mmCIF file of C-alpha atoms in Angstrom:
data_model
loop_
_atom_site.group_PDB
_atom_site.id
_atom_site.type_symbol
_atom_site.label_atom_id
_atom_site.label_comp_id
_atom_site.label_asym_id
_atom_site.label_seq_id
_atom_site.Cartn_x
_atom_site.Cartn_y
_atom_site.Cartn_z
ATOM 1 C CA SER A 1 -39.769 23.358 6.304
ATOM 2 C CA GLN A 2 -42.316 23.288 3.057
ATOM 3 C CA ARG A 3 -39.461 22.591 0.921
ATOM 4 C CA SER A 4 -38.893 19.078 2.652
ATOM 5 C CA ASP A 5 -42.310 17.915 1.498
ATOM 6 C CA VAL A 6 -41.409 18.128 -1.789
ATOM 7 C CA MET A 7 -38.541 16.339 -1.455
ATOM 8 C CA ASN A 8 -38.271 13.005 -2.382
ATOM 9 C CA THR A 9 -36.408 10.189 0.048
ATOM 10 C CA VAL A 10 -34.181 8.269 -2.114
ATOM 11 C CA MET A 11 -32.618 6.244 0.851
ATOM 12 C CA THR A 12 -32.727 5.317 4.575
ATOM 13 C CA ILE A 13 -29.690 3.465 5.951
ATOM 14 C CA SER A 14 -28.130 2.848 9.019
ATOM 15 C CA LYS A 15 -25.414 5.625 9.993
ATOM 16 C CA LYS A 16 -22.831 2.570 10.341
ATOM 17 C CA GLU A 17 -23.327 0.866 7.153
ATOM 18 C CA LEU A 18 -23.164 4.371 5.362
ATOM 19 C CA VAL A 19 -20.084 5.453 7.240
ATOM 20 C CA ASP A 20 -18.456 2.391 6.566
ATOM 21 C CA ALA A 21 -18.939 2.315 2.941
ATOM 22 C CA ILE A 22 -17.742 5.714 2.409
ATOM 23 C CA ALA A 23 -14.360 4.744 4.637
ATOM 24 C CA LYS A 24 -13.827 1.961 1.951
ATOM 25 C CA VAL A 25 -14.068 4.076 -0.939
ATOM 26 C CA LYS A 26 -13.072 7.656 0.126
ATOM 27 C CA ASP A 27 -9.226 7.438 -0.653
ATOM 28 C CA ILE A 28 -9.842 7.007 -4.400
ATOM 29 C CA VAL A 29 -11.970 10.287 -4.191
ATOM 30 C CA PRO A 30 -9.339 12.863 -6.075
ATOM 31 C CA SER A 31 -8.364 16.061 -4.000
ATOM 32 C CA LYS A 32 -7.690 18.060 -7.292
ATOM 33 C CA THR A 33 -9.598 17.188 -10.527
ATOM 34 C CA THR A 34 -10.877 19.202 -13.162
ATOM 35 C CA MET A 35 -14.374 17.305 -12.850
ATOM 36 C CA PRO A 36 -15.627 18.587 -9.163
ATOM 37 C CA VAL A 37 -18.252 16.193 -9.284
ATOM 38 C CA LEU A 38 -15.508 13.376 -8.788
ATOM 39 C CA GLN A 39 -14.783 14.698 -5.313
ATOM 40 C CA SER A 40 -17.858 13.101 -4.420
ATOM 41 C CA VAL A 41 -19.083 9.432 -4.289
ATOM 42 C CA LEU A 42 -22.311 8.267 -6.125
ATOM 43 C CA VAL A 43 -24.815 5.616 -5.167
ATOM 44 C CA GLU A 44 -26.555 3.847 -7.717
ATOM 45 C CA ASN A 45 -28.212 0.475 -8.387
ATOM 46 C CA GLY A 46 -27.699 -0.277 -4.271
ATOM 47 C CA TYR A 47 -23.536 0.828 -4.710
ATOM 48 C CA LEU A 48 -21.364 3.523 -3.275
ATOM 49 C CA ILE A 49 -18.903 4.300 -6.039
ATOM 50 C CA ALA A 50 -15.711 6.341 -5.879
ATOM 51 C CA ASN A 51 -13.944 7.206 -9.233
ATOM 52 C CA ASP A 52 -11.009 9.205 -10.059
ATOM 53 C CA THR A 53 -10.928 7.744 -13.931
ATOM 54 C CA GLU A 54 -7.580 6.047 -13.448
ATOM 55 C CA SER A 55 -9.079 3.613 -10.359
ATOM 56 C CA SER A 56 -12.678 3.225 -8.541
ATOM 57 C CA ALA A 57 -13.884 1.582 -5.472
ATOM 58 C CA SER A 58 -17.196 0.319 -5.006
ATOM 59 C CA VAL A 59 -19.117 -1.398 -2.276
ATOM 60 C CA LYS A 60 -22.497 -3.086 -2.273
ATOM 61 C CA LEU A 61 -25.025 -1.583 0.416
ATOM 62 C CA ASP A 62 -27.403 -3.621 2.146
ATOM 63 C CA VAL A 63 -30.208 -1.300 1.056
ATOM 64 C CA GLN A 64 -31.556 -0.207 -2.229
ATOM 65 C CA ASN A 65 -32.092 3.541 -3.215
ATOM 66 C CA GLU A 66 -34.994 4.754 -5.335
ATOM 67 C CA ALA A 67 -32.811 7.043 -7.694
ATOM 68 C CA PRO A 68 -28.950 7.692 -8.550
ATOM 69 C CA PHE A 69 -27.855 10.501 -6.264
ATOM 70 C CA ILE A 70 -24.479 11.912 -5.087
ATOM 71 C CA ILE A 71 -23.327 12.480 -1.740
ATOM 72 C CA PRO A 72 -21.012 15.395 -1.445
ATOM 73 C CA SER A 73 -17.420 15.279 -0.113
ATOM 74 C CA ARG A 74 -18.236 17.763 2.294
ATOM 75 C CA ALA A 75 -20.796 15.661 3.859
ATOM 76 C CA PHE A 76 -18.265 12.810 4.694
ATOM 77 C CA GLN A 77 -17.143 14.026 8.086
ATOM 78 C CA LEU A 78 -20.400 15.056 8.991
ATOM 79 C CA LEU A 79 -22.102 11.933 8.608
ATOM 80 C CA ASN A 80 -19.507 10.337 10.844
ATOM 81 C CA ALA A 81 -20.569 12.697 13.600
ATOM 82 C CA TYR A 82 -24.237 11.977 13.200
ATOM 83 C CA PRO A 83 -25.956 10.097 15.962
ATOM 84 C CA ASP A 84 -25.765 6.220 15.641
ATOM 85 C CA GLU A 85 -29.549 6.031 14.184
ATOM 86 C CA LEU A 86 -31.043 5.747 10.748
ATOM 87 C CA ILE A 87 -30.112 8.327 8.249
ATOM 88 C CA GLU A 88 -33.159 9.835 5.843
ATOM 89 C CA ILE A 89 -31.381 10.790 2.445
ATOM 90 C CA SER A 90 -33.715 12.877 0.365
ATOM 91 C CA VAL A 91 -33.347 15.257 -2.939
ATOM 92 C CA ASP A 92 -35.126 17.473 -5.009
ATOM 93 C CA ASP A 93 -33.841 19.262 -8.120
ATOM 94 C CA LYS A 94 -31.725 21.659 -5.877
ATOM 95 C CA GLN A 95 -30.890 20.288 -2.479
ATOM 96 C CA ILE A 96 -29.896 17.254 -0.968
ATOM 97 C CA GLN A 97 -31.004 16.470 2.861
ATOM 98 C CA PHE A 98 -29.409 14.123 5.257
ATOM 99 C CA LYS A 99 -31.587 13.923 8.393
ATOM 100 C CA SER A 100 -31.203 11.736 11.628
ATOM 101 C CA GLY A 101 -33.535 12.346 14.477
ATOM 102 C CA ARG A 102 -33.247 16.178 15.092
ATOM 103 C CA VAL A 103 -30.419 16.405 12.925
ATOM 104 C CA LYS A 104 -30.729 17.826 9.691
ATOM 105 C CA ASN A 105 -28.360 19.036 6.888
ATOM 106 C CA THR A 106 -28.678 20.220 3.153
ATOM 107 C CA PHE A 107 -26.291 20.611 0.547
ATOM 108 C CA ALA A 108 -26.662 21.885 -3.117
ATOM 109 C CA VAL A 109 -27.403 18.975 -5.335
ATOM 110 C CA LEU A 110 -25.039 17.383 -7.865
ATOM 111 C CA ASP A 111 -26.149 15.755 -11.231
ATOM 112 C CA PRO A 112 -25.566 12.051 -11.249
ATOM 113 C CA GLU A 113 -25.486 12.069 -14.690
ATOM 114 C CA GLN A 114 -22.384 14.165 -14.722
ATOM 115 C CA PHE A 115 -20.315 11.494 -12.551
ATOM 116 C CA VAL A 116 -18.057 9.440 -14.486
ATOM 117 C CA ARG A 117 -18.784 5.866 -14.150
ATOM 118 C CA PRO A 118 -15.786 3.438 -13.745
ATOM 119 C CA ASN A 119 -14.856 2.161 -17.340
ATOM 120 C CA ILE A 120 -13.123 -0.942 -16.307
ATOM 121 C CA VAL A 121 -15.887 -3.591 -15.833
ATOM 122 C CA LYS A 122 -15.874 -7.363 -15.050
ATOM 123 C CA GLU A 123 -17.683 -8.415 -18.244
ATOM 124 C CA ASN A 124 -14.556 -6.899 -20.398
ATOM 125 C CA LEU A 125 -11.966 -8.635 -18.467
ATOM 126 C CA THR A 126 -10.607 -11.657 -19.970
ATOM 127 C CA LYS A 127 -8.589 -13.597 -17.135
ATOM 128 C CA THR A 128 -9.385 -14.455 -13.799
ATOM 129 C CA ILE A 129 -7.341 -15.714 -10.568
ATOM 130 C CA SER A 130 -8.107 -16.421 -7.090
ATOM 131 C CA ILE A 131 -5.889 -16.039 -4.332
ATOM 132 C CA PRO A 132 -6.059 -16.000 -0.447
ATOM 133 C CA ALA A 133 -6.916 -12.949 0.493
ATOM 134 C CA GLU A 134 -4.651 -12.596 3.661
ATOM 135 C CA THR A 135 -1.586 -13.837 1.939
ATOM 136 C CA PHE A 136 -2.251 -11.673 -0.996
ATOM 137 C CA ILE A 137 -2.855 -8.566 1.116
ATOM 138 C CA GLU A 138 -0.122 -9.088 3.375
ATOM 139 C CA SER A 139 2.630 -9.317 0.600
ATOM 140 C CA CYS A 140 1.296 -6.295 -1.160
ATOM 141 C CA GLN A 141 1.735 -4.596 1.992
ATOM 142 C CA ARG A 142 4.986 -6.340 2.655
ATOM 143 C CA VAL A 143 6.811 -4.746 -0.403
ATOM 144 C CA SER A 144 5.017 -1.242 -0.572
ATOM 145 C CA PHE A 145 7.678 0.500 1.180
ATOM 146 C CA ALA A 146 10.099 0.034 -1.417
ATOM 147 C CA ILE A 147 7.816 1.612 -4.201
ATOM 148 C CA SER A 148 8.452 5.284 -5.324
ATOM 149 C CA ASP A 149 5.312 7.586 -4.434
ATOM 150 C CA GLU A 150 6.642 9.870 -7.450
ATOM 151 C CA ASN A 151 8.951 8.819 -10.161
ATOM 152 C CA SER A 152 9.594 10.080 -13.768
ATOM 153 C CA ASN A 153 9.869 6.177 -14.364
ATOM 154 C CA LYS A 154 6.292 5.311 -13.775
ATOM 155 C CA VAL A 155 7.365 1.773 -13.399
ATOM 156 C CA MET A 156 8.932 2.265 -10.248
ATOM 157 C CA THR A 157 5.460 3.564 -8.778
ATOM 158 C CA ALA A 158 4.254 0.076 -9.641
ATOM 159 C CA LEU A 159 3.610 -3.076 -7.602
ATOM 160 C CA CYS A 160 4.795 -5.671 -9.896
ATOM 161 C CA LEU A 161 2.548 -8.843 -9.339
ATOM 162 C CA LYS A 162 3.733 -11.496 -11.569
ATOM 163 C CA ALA A 163 3.186 -15.169 -12.189
ATOM 164 C CA SER A 164 5.901 -17.109 -13.459
ATOM 165 C CA GLY A 165 7.399 -20.630 -13.094
ATOM 166 C CA GLY A 166 4.673 -21.574 -10.375
ATOM 167 C CA TYR A 167 5.385 -18.774 -8.281
ATOM 168 C CA LEU A 168 3.429 -15.416 -7.473
ATOM 169 C CA ASN A 169 6.201 -12.565 -7.353
ATOM 170 C CA TYR A 170 5.357 -9.261 -5.518
ATOM 171 C CA VAL A 171 7.928 -6.845 -6.185
ATOM 172 C CA GLY A 172 8.373 -3.072 -5.239
ATOM 173 C CA LEU A 173 11.506 -1.166 -5.864
ATOM 174 C CA ASP A 174 12.474 2.653 -6.244
ATOM 175 C CA GLY A 175 16.357 2.778 -7.462
ATOM 176 C CA HIS A 176 17.719 2.613 -4.224
ATOM 177 C CA MET A 177 16.022 -0.574 -2.841
ATOM 178 C CA VAL A 178 13.867 -3.629 -3.866
ATOM 179 C CA ALA A 179 11.773 -5.621 -1.616
ATOM 180 C CA TRP A 180 10.453 -9.131 -3.539
ATOM 181 C CA ASP A 181 8.167 -11.674 -1.772
ATOM 182 C CA ARG A 182 7.088 -14.534 -3.635
ATOM 183 C CA ILE A 183 4.244 -17.468 -2.710
ATOM 184 C CA LYS A 184 4.345 -20.903 -4.330
ATOM 185 C CA GLU A 185 1.651 -22.826 -6.245
ATOM 186 C CA GLN A 186 0.337 -20.027 -8.942
ATOM 187 C CA ASP A 187 -0.502 -21.181 -12.171
ATOM 188 C CA GLY A 188 -0.581 -19.045 -15.296
ATOM 189 C CA ASP A 189 1.764 -16.610 -16.691
ATOM 190 C CA PHE A 190 1.099 -12.638 -16.334
ATOM 191 C CA GLU A 191 2.614 -9.313 -15.067
ATOM 192 C CA LEU A 192 0.330 -6.587 -13.546
ATOM 193 C CA LEU A 193 1.842 -3.196 -12.914
ATOM 194 C CA ILE A 194 -0.398 -1.975 -10.376
ATOM 195 C CA PRO A 195 -0.303 1.674 -9.097
ATOM 196 C CA LYS A 196 1.035 2.110 -5.377
ATOM 197 C CA LYS A 197 -2.355 3.797 -4.226
ATOM 198 C CA ILE A 198 -4.042 1.119 -4.981
ATOM 199 C CA ILE A 199 -2.396 -1.098 -2.259
ATOM 200 C CA THR A 200 -4.331 1.238 0.424
ATOM 201 C CA GLN A 201 -7.376 0.172 -1.169
ATOM 202 C CA LEU A 202 -6.782 -3.580 -1.182
ATOM 203 C CA ARG A 203 -6.128 -3.542 2.667
ATOM 204 C CA LYS A 204 -9.683 -2.524 3.081
ATOM 205 C CA PHE A 205 -10.915 -6.233 2.021
ATOM 206 C CA ASP A 206 -11.475 -8.692 4.871
ATOM 207 C CA TYR A 207 -8.962 -11.032 5.348
ATOM 208 C CA LYS A 208 -11.081 -14.261 5.217
ATOM 209 C CA GLY A 209 -11.525 -16.535 2.302
ATOM 210 C CA ASP A 210 -10.105 -15.408 -1.602
ATOM 211 C CA ILE A 211 -9.888 -12.321 -3.608
ATOM 212 C CA GLU A 212 -10.850 -12.431 -7.255
ATOM 213 C CA ILE A 213 -8.504 -10.758 -9.405
ATOM 214 C CA ALA A 214 -9.696 -10.159 -13.097
ATOM 215 C CA TYR A 215 -7.392 -8.580 -15.897
ATOM 216 C CA ASN A 216 -6.902 -7.658 -19.248
ATOM 217 C CA ALA A 217 -3.781 -5.497 -21.000
ATOM 218 C CA GLN A 218 -5.350 -2.545 -19.810
ATOM 219 C CA GLY A 219 -6.726 -2.728 -16.273
ATOM 220 C CA VAL A 220 -7.527 -4.876 -13.196
ATOM 221 C CA LEU A 221 -10.201 -5.799 -11.005
ATOM 222 C CA PHE A 222 -10.056 -6.877 -7.460
ATOM 223 C CA TYR A 223 -13.378 -8.177 -6.100
ATOM 224 C CA LYS A 224 -14.343 -9.664 -2.783
ATOM 225 C CA ASN A 225 -17.668 -10.035 -0.659
ATOM 226 C CA ASP A 226 -19.541 -7.224 -2.631
ATOM 227 C CA TYR A 227 -16.428 -4.741 -2.505
ATOM 228 C CA GLN A 228 -14.494 -4.277 -5.285
ATOM 229 C CA VAL A 229 -11.531 -1.773 -6.514
ATOM 230 C CA THR A 230 -10.467 -1.086 -10.344
ATOM 231 C CA SER A 231 -7.481 0.150 -11.340
ATOM 232 C CA ARG A 232 -5.667 1.074 -14.980
ATOM 233 C CA LEU A 233 -2.388 -0.734 -15.197
ATOM 234 C CA ILE A 234 0.698 1.248 -15.480
ATOM 235 C CA GLU A 235 2.231 0.584 -18.953
ATOM 236 C CA GLY A 236 5.924 -0.466 -19.581
ATOM 237 C CA LYS A 237 8.137 -3.708 -18.658
ATOM 238 C CA PHE A 238 9.418 -4.254 -15.222
ATOM 239 C CA PHE A 239 12.691 -4.757 -14.106
ATOM 240 C CA ASP A 240 14.185 -8.617 -13.820
ATOM 241 C CA VAL A 241 14.805 -8.624 -10.288
ATOM 242 C CA SER A 242 15.917 -12.220 -10.439
ATOM 243 C CA LYS A 243 19.217 -11.120 -11.991
ATOM 244 C CA MET A 244 19.587 -8.687 -8.810
ATOM 245 C CA LYS A 245 19.585 -11.625 -6.395
ATOM 246 C CA GLN A 246 23.347 -12.972 -6.296
ATOM 247 C CA GLU A 247 24.461 -15.071 -3.505
ATOM 248 C CA GLY A 248 26.993 -12.936 -1.305
ATOM 249 C CA ARG A 249 30.571 -13.752 -0.963
ATOM 250 C CA LEU A 250 30.152 -13.329 2.758
ATOM 251 C CA TYR A 251 26.973 -13.641 5.219
ATOM 252 C CA THR A 252 25.784 -13.836 8.830
ATOM 253 C CA ILE A 253 22.450 -14.259 10.694
ATOM 254 C CA ILE A 254 21.169 -11.699 12.934
ATOM 255 C CA ASN A 255 18.275 -10.956 15.283
ATOM 256 C CA LYS A 256 16.288 -8.693 13.416
ATOM 257 C CA ASP A 257 14.645 -6.681 16.341
ATOM 258 C CA ILE A 258 18.115 -6.183 18.191
ATOM 259 C CA PHE A 259 19.655 -5.153 15.035
ATOM 260 C CA ALA A 260 16.562 -2.513 14.187
ATOM 261 C CA GLU A 261 16.325 -1.517 17.740
ATOM 262 C CA ALA A 262 20.052 -0.531 17.612
ATOM 263 C CA LEU A 263 19.913 1.181 14.394
ATOM 264 C CA ASN A 264 16.662 3.058 15.477
ATOM 265 C CA ARG A 265 18.605 4.328 18.290
ATOM 266 C CA ILE A 266 21.218 5.648 15.878
ATOM 267 C CA VAL A 267 18.296 7.190 13.971
ATOM 268 C CA ILE A 268 17.397 9.071 16.660
ATOM 269 C CA CYS A 269 20.441 10.826 17.404
ATOM 270 C CA MET A 270 20.632 11.955 13.908
ATOM 271 C CA SER A 271 19.013 15.633 13.003
ATOM 272 C CA LYS A 272 16.387 15.806 10.290
ATOM 273 C CA GLU A 273 18.873 18.065 8.262
ATOM 274 C CA GLU A 274 22.113 16.007 8.217
ATOM 275 C CA LYS A 275 22.043 13.189 5.617
ATOM 276 C CA LYS A 276 24.661 10.894 7.142
ATOM 277 C CA PRO A 277 25.228 7.246 6.398
ATOM 278 C CA VAL A 278 25.145 4.241 9.100
ATOM 279 C CA ILE A 279 28.647 2.496 8.916
ATOM 280 C CA LEU A 280 28.152 -1.134 9.597
ATOM 281 C CA ARG A 281 31.347 -3.275 10.464
ATOM 282 C CA PHE A 282 31.273 -6.705 10.620
ATOM 283 C CA ASP A 283 33.767 -8.814 12.500
ATOM 284 C CA GLY A 284 33.531 -12.085 13.848
ATOM 285 C CA ASP A 285 30.296 -12.459 15.691
ATOM 286 C CA GLU A 286 30.053 -8.763 16.155
ATOM 287 C CA LEU A 287 28.160 -5.862 14.334
ATOM 288 C CA HIS A 288 29.341 -2.727 15.491
ATOM 289 C CA LEU A 289 27.130 0.340 14.098
ATOM 290 C CA GLY A 290 28.585 4.268 14.121
ATOM 291 C CA MET A 291 27.295 7.120 12.883
ATOM 292 C CA LYS A 292 29.256 10.794 13.085
ATOM 293 C CA THR A 293 27.293 14.282 12.725
ATOM 294 C CA THR A 294 28.138 17.423 13.728
ATOM 295 C CA MET A 295 26.182 17.034 17.117
ATOM 296 C CA SER A 296 26.655 13.568 18.072
ATOM 297 C CA ASP A 297 28.637 10.401 17.856
ATOM 298 C CA ALA A 298 26.461 7.232 17.962
ATOM 299 C CA SER A 299 27.883 4.037 18.071
ATOM 300 C CA GLU A 300 26.430 0.560 19.222
ATOM 301 C CA THR A 301 27.656 -3.303 18.930
ATOM 302 C CA VAL A 302 25.344 -6.154 18.874
ATOM 303 C CA SER A 303 26.389 -9.746 18.532
ATOM 304 C CA MET A 304 25.456 -11.912 15.579
ATOM 305 C CA ILE A 305 24.059 -15.505 15.627
ATOM 306 C CA THR A 306 26.788 -16.574 13.259
ATOM 307 C CA ASP A 307 30.162 -15.391 12.541
ATOM 308 C CA ILE A 308 31.308 -13.563 9.327
ATOM 309 C CA GLU A 309 34.195 -15.194 7.797
ATOM 310 C CA GLU A 310 36.310 -12.120 7.087
ATOM 311 C CA PRO A 311 35.827 -8.360 8.606
ATOM 312 C CA PHE A 312 33.464 -6.233 6.521
ATOM 313 C CA GLU A 313 32.652 -2.561 6.403
ATOM 314 C CA ILE A 314 29.796 -1.007 4.453
ATOM 315 C CA GLY A 315 27.240 2.290 4.510
ATOM 316 C CA PHE A 316 23.900 2.890 4.415
ATOM 317 C CA ASN A 317 21.206 5.284 4.468
ATOM 318 C CA PRO A 318 19.884 4.718 7.768
ATOM 319 C CA ASN A 319 16.437 5.379 7.251
ATOM 320 C CA LEU A 320 16.063 3.201 4.276
ATOM 321 C CA LEU A 321 17.830 0.502 6.219
ATOM 322 C CA LEU A 322 15.532 0.729 9.165
ATOM 323 C CA LYS A 323 12.169 0.660 6.940
ATOM 324 C CA MET A 324 13.702 -2.095 5.219
ATOM 325 C CA LEU A 325 14.080 -4.085 8.604
ATOM 326 C CA LYS A 326 10.735 -3.295 9.914
ATOM 327 C CA SER A 327 9.162 -5.050 6.731
ATOM 328 C CA PHE A 328 10.562 -8.388 7.932
ATOM 329 C CA ASP A 329 8.225 -10.339 10.369
ATOM 330 C CA CYS A 330 10.709 -12.895 11.203
ATOM 331 C CA ASP A 331 13.033 -13.365 14.217
ATOM 332 C CA GLU A 332 15.993 -13.702 12.106
ATOM 333 C CA VAL A 333 17.268 -12.434 8.908
ATOM 334 C CA ARG A 334 20.000 -13.387 6.915
ATOM 335 C CA LEU A 335 22.480 -10.751 5.647
ATOM 336 C CA ASN A 336 24.089 -11.439 2.220
ATOM 337 C CA LEU A 337 27.141 -9.261 1.307
ATOM 338 C CA ILE A 338 29.442 -8.889 -1.835
ATOM 339 C CA SER A 339 31.248 -5.691 -1.617
ATOM 340 C CA PRO A 340 30.840 -2.248 0.123
ATOM 341 C CA LYS A 341 29.644 -0.767 -3.386
ATOM 342 C CA ALA A 342 27.369 -3.750 -3.943
ATOM 343 C CA PRO A 343 23.481 -3.978 -2.646
ATOM 344 C CA MET A 344 23.140 -5.999 0.917
ATOM 345 C CA MET A 345 20.639 -8.513 0.433
ATOM 346 C CA ILE A 346 18.607 -9.166 3.622
ATOM 347 C CA GLU A 347 16.703 -12.427 3.824
ATOM 348 C CA ASN A 348 13.895 -14.121 5.623
ATOM 349 C CA THR A 349 15.198 -17.201 7.134
ATOM 350 C CA GLU A 350 11.690 -18.956 7.031
ATOM 351 C CA THR A 351 9.895 -17.616 3.893
ATOM 352 C CA ASP A 352 11.081 -16.631 0.354
ATOM 353 C CA TYR A 353 10.865 -12.623 0.959
ATOM 354 C CA LEU A 354 14.070 -10.756 0.575
ATOM 355 C CA ALA A 355 15.108 -6.956 0.010
ATOM 356 C CA LEU A 356 18.080 -5.238 -1.336
ATOM 357 C CA LEU A 357 19.650 -2.052 -0.402
ATOM 358 C CA LEU A 358 22.049 0.192 -2.121
ATOM 359 C CA PRO A 359 25.215 0.985 -0.162
ATOM 360 C CA VAL A 360 26.272 4.876 0.209
ATOM 361 C CA ASN A 361 29.631 6.202 -0.172
ATOM 362 C CA TYR A 362 31.368 7.374 2.964
ATOM 363 C CA SER A 363 34.940 8.422 4.101
ATOM 364 C CA GLY A 364 36.286 7.343 7.785
ATOM 365 C CA VAL A 365 35.878 4.331 9.373
ATOM 366 C CA ALA A 366 33.068 3.255 11.868
ATOM 367 C CA ASN A 367 33.799 3.558 15.551
ATOM 368 C CA ASN A 368 34.844 0.287 17.357
ATOM 369 C CA GLY A 369 31.830 1.202 19.936
#
């Protein structure tokens, strides 16, 4: 108890504000790093900051801190379990203490001077644009399923944000599929390759008003209402997706939910070990879905809204196709078909959002249902 007398109180803050701020930045905190201090968060000049040297997130607090200090990652979960009261944070040269009512915990103190500050700062970024937050976050989220988590080709782990010809394009691809959204009325001409993990951070912005995006050739900063995220950009040239968009020889329109529900039942029948394609057979106004595995034989028939001009059969990875259908938030989708060896294009009938999926080779014919 004597020790706390010489401890210096650096901040008194409500539990809710502190826990909310940590939740906004903690996904940036690296699980592995050569610099253990970065597995914590820094509080400095009224900001709570996480940094992994490639990207950072910082949120402004309503209270000022007397001196910079570090909250160790081991305290994150603990603070969440604190009573909903004020938390008093004190430090000396050996310990940091969190105290709320009768609850008190101490951890070894970390030196704030060793924390690496974010190297992408607004003053160094040359260009700025503003985008309505809701549209921006929704479009980033919509295409994110198609972006690779890991790939030797770094470009495939990026969200491509490209302004061109009066549109802002959002593109994700991984070699098997492409997701492409675009919104009209965007001035400027640029291409930013943003790491996929940043999309998780962008979802933490509030949806009202505009997000400000500042960038240069190396980095990008997203800013809104005292919360900001920075990231180094991925280097390289993105693929020209406009060349992939081809009008199909055949097309049909189908209810998206009915198609997805039938496909989901087929996926449920498939064991995780067996990687079998789902065979789609289009005939008149009917779509037959079929999959044979060693353990099951699943088939369904659903009605389409428009007839197809001639019978057509194609096979897909059912999980990828289901993931793709779930990214559409419309009632009906248009299926664009070229050949059993060419990608199928799925289009939103109300907006410019579309997705492409490469087919898989298969032997045998789908069930008639």
